[in-house]
Amino acid sequence: MLSSVLAGFGLGLSLIVAIGAQNVFVLRQGIRREHAMTVATVCALSDAVLIAAGVAGTGALLQQAPWLITAARWAGALFLAGYAVLAARRALRPNGDALAVEADTSSASPGDAEASPRRGTTTRRSIALTCLALTWLNPHVYLDTVFLLGSIAHAQGVNGEGRWWFAGGAVAASVLWFFGLAQGARYLGRWLGSPRAWRFLDAAIAVVMLWIAARLIWEP
């Protein structure tokens, strides 16, 4: 149980923290103190729905063709190994990219990540719709959550219990990341503006990916 939770948490977190439009949007709204908790809630709930759909849907498919469990195990391990190589390459040979988010916190207190929007800013509904679009219209989210996480979850146990513990770990990682990013954006915005910070982050991602890939191959 614990190993499945940790594997799901590690893989989920590794997939989520990569630089992308969704994380940039969460960070930006957190720095601006503009409906940051709303954005985090939308992202976390969307991930939970997609992860659950991936685990449940893939399970029905694998019951029809049990041999796909082995295929999914090896496909997932190869994908993770490739992802780890790319992350390690970014860590060793950075391209200079970093998150660039315009900070505007002059009228918000440091601890208020969900302050009322300032005059001229967008509404909560508009922010939520933008966040939904960034999440559900991104084709990579389906590869990561529905297919990849759903497939690897089934390698945690054919009785169905291990895969849901794995899914729970992935959902927990999503909740922790998005709410942590939104709440701590005022400080993370400065730290993540450094390419060196993303080198360390990519190095950690590479290690986690390789660990899970090896676990998929060698554990029965």
PDB file of C-alpha atoms in Angstrom:
ATOM      1  CA  MET A   1       0.000   0.000   0.000  1.00  0.00           C
ATOM      2  CA  LEU A   2       2.633   2.513   1.072  1.00  0.00           C
ATOM      3  CA  SER A   3       4.883   1.759  -1.904  1.00  0.00           C
ATOM      4  CA  SER A   4       1.965   2.280  -4.295  1.00  0.00           C
ATOM      5  CA  VAL A   5       1.051   5.591  -2.661  1.00  0.00           C
ATOM      6  CA  LEU A   6       4.656   6.802  -2.810  1.00  0.00           C
ATOM      7  CA  ALA A   7       5.029   5.690  -6.434  1.00  0.00           C
ATOM      8  CA  GLY A   8       1.845   7.532  -7.400  1.00  0.00           C
ATOM      9  CA  PHE A   9       2.878  10.592  -5.429  1.00  0.00           C
ATOM     10  CA  GLY A  10       6.361  10.668  -6.958  1.00  0.00           C
ATOM     11  CA  LEU A  11       5.214  10.132 -10.525  1.00  0.00           C
ATOM     12  CA  GLY A  12       2.287  12.538 -10.206  1.00  0.00           C
ATOM     13  CA  LEU A  13       4.496  15.258  -8.767  1.00  0.00           C
ATOM     14  CA  SER A  14       7.182  14.713 -11.399  1.00  0.00           C
ATOM     15  CA  LEU A  15       4.650  15.113 -14.202  1.00  0.00           C
ATOM     16  CA  ILE A  16       2.985  18.167 -12.652  1.00  0.00           C
ATOM     17  CA  VAL A  17       6.016  20.320 -11.831  1.00  0.00           C
ATOM     18  CA  ALA A  18       7.308  20.564 -15.404  1.00  0.00           C
ATOM     19  CA  ILE A  19       7.136  24.090 -16.808  1.00  0.00           C
ATOM     20  CA  GLY A  20       3.902  24.554 -18.709  1.00  0.00           C
ATOM     21  CA  ALA A  21       1.047  26.941 -19.368  1.00  0.00           C
ATOM     22  CA  GLN A  22      -0.988  25.640 -16.444  1.00  0.00           C
ATOM     23  CA  ASN A  23       1.774  26.096 -13.859  1.00  0.00           C
ATOM     24  CA  VAL A  24       2.658  29.522 -15.236  1.00  0.00           C
ATOM     25  CA  PHE A  25      -0.987  30.553 -14.892  1.00  0.00           C
ATOM     26  CA  VAL A  26      -1.232  29.275 -11.298  1.00  0.00           C
ATOM     27  CA  LEU A  27       2.014  31.003 -10.384  1.00  0.00           C
ATOM     28  CA  ARG A  28       0.950  34.250 -12.020  1.00  0.00           C
ATOM     29  CA  GLN A  29      -2.405  34.321 -10.245  1.00  0.00           C
ATOM     30  CA  GLY A  30      -0.725  33.478  -6.953  1.00  0.00           C
ATOM     31  CA  ILE A  31       1.786  36.288  -7.328  1.00  0.00           C
ATOM     32  CA  ARG A  32      -0.999  38.740  -8.211  1.00  0.00           C
ATOM     33  CA  ARG A  33      -3.187  37.443  -5.312  1.00  0.00           C
ATOM     34  CA  GLU A  34      -6.004  37.153  -7.843  1.00  0.00           C
ATOM     35  CA  HIS A  35      -8.324  34.184  -7.121  1.00  0.00           C
ATOM     36  CA  ALA A  36      -5.302  31.945  -6.606  1.00  0.00           C
ATOM     37  CA  MET A  37      -7.159  29.408  -4.450  1.00  0.00           C
ATOM     38  CA  THR A  38      -9.918  29.168  -7.061  1.00  0.00           C
ATOM     39  CA  VAL A  39      -7.332  28.364  -9.705  1.00  0.00           C
ATOM     40  CA  ALA A  40      -5.658  25.755  -7.487  1.00  0.00           C
ATOM     41  CA  THR A  41      -9.025  24.115  -6.771  1.00  0.00           C
ATOM     42  CA  VAL A  42      -9.918  23.916 -10.460  1.00  0.00           C
ATOM     43  CA  CYS A  43      -6.531  22.376 -11.324  1.00  0.00           C
ATOM     44  CA  ALA A  44      -6.575  19.847  -8.482  1.00  0.00           C
ATOM     45  CA  LEU A  45     -10.184  18.740  -9.105  1.00  0.00           C
ATOM     46  CA  SER A  46      -9.520  18.410 -12.837  1.00  0.00           C
ATOM     47  CA  ASP A  47      -6.486  16.227 -12.168  1.00  0.00           C
ATOM     48  CA  ALA A  48      -8.456  14.062  -9.738  1.00  0.00           C
ATOM     49  CA  VAL A  49     -11.208  13.479 -12.313  1.00  0.00           C
ATOM     50  CA  LEU A  50      -8.724  12.683 -15.081  1.00  0.00           C
ATOM     51  CA  ILE A  51      -6.659  10.349 -12.896  1.00  0.00           C
ATOM     52  CA  ALA A  52      -9.752   8.481 -11.695  1.00  0.00           C
ATOM     53  CA  ALA A  53     -11.016   8.181 -15.260  1.00  0.00           C
ATOM     54  CA  GLY A  54      -7.663   6.849 -16.388  1.00  0.00           C
ATOM     55  CA  VAL A  55      -7.479   4.234 -13.643  1.00  0.00           C
ATOM     56  CA  ALA A  56     -11.102   3.115 -14.056  1.00  0.00           C
ATOM     57  CA  GLY A  57     -11.158   3.179 -17.848  1.00  0.00           C
ATOM     58  CA  THR A  58      -7.834   1.480 -18.306  1.00  0.00           C
ATOM     59  CA  GLY A  59      -8.923  -1.151 -15.816  1.00  0.00           C
ATOM     60  CA  ALA A  60     -11.929  -2.112 -17.933  1.00  0.00           C
ATOM     61  CA  LEU A  61      -9.711  -2.395 -20.995  1.00  0.00           C
ATOM     62  CA  LEU A  62      -7.114  -4.527 -19.232  1.00  0.00           C
ATOM     63  CA  GLN A  63      -9.788  -6.912 -17.962  1.00  0.00           C
ATOM     64  CA  GLN A  64     -10.680  -7.614 -21.575  1.00  0.00           C
ATOM     65  CA  ALA A  65      -7.038  -8.169 -22.559  1.00  0.00           C
ATOM     66  CA  PRO A  66      -4.872  -9.155 -19.533  1.00  0.00           C
ATOM     67  CA  TRP A  67      -1.714  -9.318 -21.670  1.00  0.00           C
ATOM     68  CA  LEU A  68      -1.896  -5.539 -21.944  1.00  0.00           C
ATOM     69  CA  ILE A  69      -0.775  -5.328 -18.305  1.00  0.00           C
ATOM     70  CA  THR A  70       2.696  -6.511 -19.267  1.00  0.00           C
ATOM     71  CA  ALA A  71       2.700  -4.314 -22.357  1.00  0.00           C
ATOM     72  CA  ALA A  72       1.610  -1.289 -20.306  1.00  0.00           C
ATOM     73  CA  ARG A  73       4.289  -2.031 -17.713  1.00  0.00           C
ATOM     74  CA  TRP A  74       7.081  -2.032 -20.312  1.00  0.00           C
ATOM     75  CA  ALA A  75       5.648   0.869 -22.288  1.00  0.00           C
ATOM     76  CA  GLY A  76       5.373   2.915 -19.117  1.00  0.00           C
ATOM     77  CA  ALA A  77       8.924   2.009 -18.059  1.00  0.00           C
ATOM     78  CA  LEU A  78      10.324   3.002 -21.463  1.00  0.00           C
ATOM     79  CA  PHE A  79       8.361   6.256 -21.473  1.00  0.00           C
ATOM     80  CA  LEU A  80       9.551   7.120 -17.968  1.00  0.00           C
ATOM     81  CA  ALA A  81      13.159   6.283 -18.834  1.00  0.00           C
ATOM     82  CA  GLY A  82      12.958   8.543 -21.878  1.00  0.00           C
ATOM     83  CA  TYR A  83      11.364  11.303 -19.810  1.00  0.00           C
ATOM     84  CA  ALA A  84      14.152  10.917 -17.244  1.00  0.00           C
ATOM     85  CA  VAL A  85      16.814  11.217 -19.937  1.00  0.00           C
ATOM     86  CA  LEU A  86      15.243  14.433 -21.223  1.00  0.00           C
ATOM     87  CA  ALA A  87      14.998  15.861 -17.704  1.00  0.00           C
ATOM     88  CA  ALA A  88      18.610  14.922 -16.980  1.00  0.00           C
ATOM     89  CA  ARG A  89      19.673  16.533 -20.242  1.00  0.00           C
ATOM     90  CA  ARG A  90      17.900  19.757 -19.299  1.00  0.00           C
ATOM     91  CA  ALA A  91      19.616  19.672 -15.908  1.00  0.00           C
ATOM     92  CA  LEU A  92      23.080  19.130 -17.422  1.00  0.00           C
ATOM     93  CA  ARG A  93      22.631  21.373 -20.439  1.00  0.00           C
ATOM     94  CA  PRO A  94      20.071  24.074 -19.577  1.00  0.00           C
ATOM     95  CA  ASN A  95      18.739  26.260 -22.365  1.00  0.00           C
ATOM     96  CA  GLY A  96      18.388  29.299 -20.121  1.00  0.00           C
ATOM     97  CA  ASP A  97      14.585  29.150 -19.940  1.00  0.00           C
ATOM     98  CA  ALA A  98      12.845  29.976 -16.673  1.00  0.00           C
ATOM     99  CA  LEU A  99       9.444  30.987 -15.526  1.00  0.00           C
ATOM    100  CA  ALA A 100       8.879  34.686 -16.105  1.00  0.00           C
ATOM    101  CA  VAL A 101       5.814  35.966 -14.329  1.00  0.00           C
ATOM    102  CA  GLU A 102       5.067  39.607 -13.750  1.00  0.00           C
ATOM    103  CA  ALA A 103       4.690  40.227 -10.029  1.00  0.00           C
ATOM    104  CA  ASP A 104       2.158  42.750  -8.828  1.00  0.00           C
ATOM    105  CA  THR A 105       1.703  42.431  -5.094  1.00  0.00           C
ATOM    106  CA  SER A 106       1.724  46.029  -3.987  1.00  0.00           C
ATOM    107  CA  SER A 107      -1.827  45.966  -2.668  1.00  0.00           C
ATOM    108  CA  ALA A 108      -1.938  42.474  -1.161  1.00  0.00           C
ATOM    109  CA  SER A 109      -0.696  41.158   2.135  1.00  0.00           C
ATOM    110  CA  PRO A 110       1.948  38.379   2.027  1.00  0.00           C
ATOM    111  CA  GLY A 111      -0.340  35.740   3.498  1.00  0.00           C
ATOM    112  CA  ASP A 112      -3.392  36.472   1.384  1.00  0.00           C
ATOM    113  CA  ALA A 113      -3.420  34.211  -1.674  1.00  0.00           C
ATOM    114  CA  GLU A 114      -7.118  34.745  -2.388  1.00  0.00           C
ATOM    115  CA  ALA A 115      -7.495  38.470  -1.942  1.00  0.00           C
ATOM    116  CA  SER A 116     -10.295  40.319  -3.662  1.00  0.00           C
ATOM    117  CA  PRO A 117      -9.317  41.293  -7.211  1.00  0.00           C
ATOM    118  CA  ARG A 118      -8.113  44.831  -7.738  1.00  0.00           C
ATOM    119  CA  ARG A 119      -9.924  47.255  -9.998  1.00  0.00           C
ATOM    120  CA  GLY A 120      -9.426  46.387 -13.641  1.00  0.00           C
ATOM    121  CA  THR A 121      -8.660  42.719 -12.984  1.00  0.00           C
ATOM    122  CA  THR A 122     -10.666  39.776 -14.272  1.00  0.00           C
ATOM    123  CA  THR A 123     -13.533  38.116 -12.436  1.00  0.00           C
ATOM    124  CA  ARG A 124     -13.416  34.803 -10.591  1.00  0.00           C
ATOM    125  CA  ARG A 125     -15.604  33.177 -13.269  1.00  0.00           C
ATOM    126  CA  SER A 126     -13.340  34.350 -16.074  1.00  0.00           C
ATOM    127  CA  ILE A 127     -10.244  33.119 -14.227  1.00  0.00           C
ATOM    128  CA  ALA A 128     -11.844  29.713 -13.597  1.00  0.00           C
ATOM    129  CA  LEU A 129     -12.865  29.328 -17.249  1.00  0.00           C
ATOM    130  CA  THR A 130      -9.375  30.236 -18.400  1.00  0.00           C
ATOM    131  CA  CYS A 131      -7.907  27.670 -16.029  1.00  0.00           C
ATOM    132  CA  LEU A 132     -10.339  24.990 -17.263  1.00  0.00           C
ATOM    133  CA  ALA A 133      -9.346  25.720 -20.845  1.00  0.00           C
ATOM    134  CA  LEU A 134      -5.640  25.506 -20.068  1.00  0.00           C
ATOM    135  CA  THR A 135      -6.228  22.152 -18.371  1.00  0.00           C
ATOM    136  CA  TRP A 136      -8.793  20.344 -20.526  1.00  0.00           C
ATOM    137  CA  LEU A 137      -7.686  21.653 -23.925  1.00  0.00           C
ATOM    138  CA  ASN A 138      -4.103  20.550 -23.369  1.00  0.00           C
ATOM    139  CA  PRO A 139      -3.536  17.218 -25.191  1.00  0.00           C
ATOM    140  CA  HIS A 140      -0.594  16.339 -22.942  1.00  0.00           C
ATOM    141  CA  VAL A 141      -2.813  16.164 -19.873  1.00  0.00           C
ATOM    142  CA  TYR A 142      -4.596  13.135 -21.321  1.00  0.00           C
ATOM    143  CA  LEU A 143      -1.323  11.372 -22.066  1.00  0.00           C
ATOM    144  CA  ASP A 144      -0.010  12.049 -18.555  1.00  0.00           C
ATOM    145  CA  THR A 145      -3.084  11.390 -16.440  1.00  0.00           C
ATOM    146  CA  VAL A 146      -5.479   9.183 -18.399  1.00  0.00           C
ATOM    147  CA  PHE A 147      -3.055   6.941 -20.267  1.00  0.00           C
ATOM    148  CA  LEU A 148       0.293   7.049 -18.456  1.00  0.00           C
ATOM    149  CA  LEU A 149      -0.891   7.214 -14.842  1.00  0.00           C
ATOM    150  CA  GLY A 150      -3.840   4.939 -15.588  1.00  0.00           C
ATOM    151  CA  SER A 151      -1.626   2.316 -17.215  1.00  0.00           C
ATOM    152  CA  ILE A 152       1.118   2.388 -14.597  1.00  0.00           C
ATOM    153  CA  ALA A 153      -1.476   2.237 -11.816  1.00  0.00           C
ATOM    154  CA  HIS A 154      -2.441  -1.242 -12.964  1.00  0.00           C
ATOM    155  CA  ALA A 155       1.105  -2.460 -12.510  1.00  0.00           C
ATOM    156  CA  GLN A 156       0.650  -1.857  -8.769  1.00  0.00           C
ATOM    157  CA  GLY A 157      -1.654  -4.840  -8.286  1.00  0.00           C
ATOM    158  CA  VAL A 158      -4.068  -6.860 -10.366  1.00  0.00           C
ATOM    159  CA  ASN A 159      -6.636  -7.044  -7.575  1.00  0.00           C
ATOM    160  CA  GLY A 160      -7.527  -3.379  -8.045  1.00  0.00           C
ATOM    161  CA  GLU A 161      -6.455  -2.242  -4.582  1.00  0.00           C
ATOM    162  CA  GLY A 162      -2.910  -1.170  -5.404  1.00  0.00           C
ATOM    163  CA  ARG A 163      -3.944   0.902  -8.398  1.00  0.00           C
ATOM    164  CA  TRP A 164      -6.337   3.023  -6.356  1.00  0.00           C
ATOM    165  CA  TRP A 165      -3.707   3.640  -3.689  1.00  0.00           C
ATOM    166  CA  PHE A 166      -1.405   4.682  -6.552  1.00  0.00           C
ATOM    167  CA  ALA A 167      -4.112   7.004  -7.891  1.00  0.00           C
ATOM    168  CA  GLY A 168      -4.602   8.435  -4.404  1.00  0.00           C
ATOM    169  CA  GLY A 169      -0.909   9.250  -4.194  1.00  0.00           C
ATOM    170  CA  ALA A 170      -1.037  10.979  -7.585  1.00  0.00           C
ATOM    171  CA  VAL A 171      -4.095  13.023  -6.554  1.00  0.00           C
ATOM    172  CA  ALA A 172      -2.382  13.988  -3.278  1.00  0.00           C
ATOM    173  CA  ALA A 173       0.644  15.197  -5.259  1.00  0.00           C
ATOM    174  CA  SER A 174      -1.621  17.314  -7.461  1.00  0.00           C
ATOM    175  CA  VAL A 175      -3.389  18.890  -4.475  1.00  0.00           C
ATOM    176  CA  LEU A 176      -0.113  19.572  -2.665  1.00  0.00           C
ATOM    177  CA  TRP A 177       1.550  21.097  -5.722  1.00  0.00           C
ATOM    178  CA  PHE A 178      -1.221  23.380  -6.920  1.00  0.00           C
ATOM    179  CA  PHE A 179      -2.222  24.720  -3.515  1.00  0.00           C
ATOM    180  CA  GLY A 180       1.414  25.031  -2.468  1.00  0.00           C
ATOM    181  CA  LEU A 181       2.248  26.863  -5.685  1.00  0.00           C
ATOM    182  CA  ALA A 182      -0.712  29.216  -5.332  1.00  0.00           C
ATOM    183  CA  GLN A 183      -0.082  29.922  -1.641  1.00  0.00           C
ATOM    184  CA  GLY A 184       3.688  30.254  -1.878  1.00  0.00           C
ATOM    185  CA  ALA A 185       3.817  32.000  -5.240  1.00  0.00           C
ATOM    186  CA  ARG A 186       5.043  35.280  -3.757  1.00  0.00           C
ATOM    187  CA  TYR A 187       8.279  33.583  -2.746  1.00  0.00           C
ATOM    188  CA  LEU A 188       8.433  30.889  -5.430  1.00  0.00           C
ATOM    189  CA  GLY A 189       8.084  33.512  -8.152  1.00  0.00           C
ATOM    190  CA  ARG A 190      11.523  34.876  -7.300  1.00  0.00           C
ATOM    191  CA  TRP A 191      13.106  31.450  -6.807  1.00  0.00           C
ATOM    192  CA  LEU A 192      11.695  29.906  -9.970  1.00  0.00           C
ATOM    193  CA  GLY A 193      12.892  32.864 -12.008  1.00  0.00           C
ATOM    194  CA  SER A 194      16.392  31.370 -11.841  1.00  0.00           C
ATOM    195  CA  PRO A 195      17.436  28.807 -14.477  1.00  0.00           C
ATOM    196  CA  ARG A 196      19.585  27.130 -11.794  1.00  0.00           C
ATOM    197  CA  ALA A 197      16.473  26.338  -9.741  1.00  0.00           C
ATOM    198  CA  TRP A 198      14.957  24.484 -12.690  1.00  0.00           C
ATOM    199  CA  ARG A 199      18.209  22.541 -13.158  1.00  0.00           C
ATOM    200  CA  PHE A 200      17.827  21.144  -9.646  1.00  0.00           C
ATOM    201  CA  LEU A 201      14.147  20.503 -10.282  1.00  0.00           C
ATOM    202  CA  ASP A 202      14.862  18.648 -13.533  1.00  0.00           C
ATOM    203  CA  ALA A 203      17.553  16.591 -11.815  1.00  0.00           C
ATOM    204  CA  ALA A 204      15.068  15.525  -9.133  1.00  0.00           C
ATOM    205  CA  ILE A 205      12.496  14.657 -11.806  1.00  0.00           C
ATOM    206  CA  ALA A 206      15.051  12.472 -13.613  1.00  0.00           C
ATOM    207  CA  VAL A 207      15.841  10.522 -10.431  1.00  0.00           C
ATOM    208  CA  VAL A 208      12.175   9.910  -9.596  1.00  0.00           C
ATOM    209  CA  MET A 209      11.354   8.837 -13.152  1.00  0.00           C
ATOM    210  CA  LEU A 210      14.241   6.347 -13.274  1.00  0.00           C
ATOM    211  CA  TRP A 211      13.297   4.919  -9.870  1.00  0.00           C
ATOM    212  CA  ILE A 212       9.716   4.250 -10.926  1.00  0.00           C
ATOM    213  CA  ALA A 213      10.808   2.864 -14.319  1.00  0.00           C
ATOM    214  CA  ALA A 214      13.149   0.400 -12.598  1.00  0.00           C
ATOM    215  CA  ARG A 215      10.411  -0.547 -10.135  1.00  0.00           C
ATOM    216  CA  LEU A 216       8.042  -1.328 -13.004  1.00  0.00           C
ATOM    217  CA  ILE A 217      10.573  -3.613 -14.710  1.00  0.00           C
ATOM    218  CA  TRP A 218      12.026  -5.551 -11.783  1.00  0.00           C
ATOM    219  CA  GLU A 219       9.184  -5.824  -9.296  1.00  0.00           C
ATOM    220  CA  PRO A 220       6.663  -8.630  -9.950  1.00  0.00           C
TER     221      PRO A 220
END
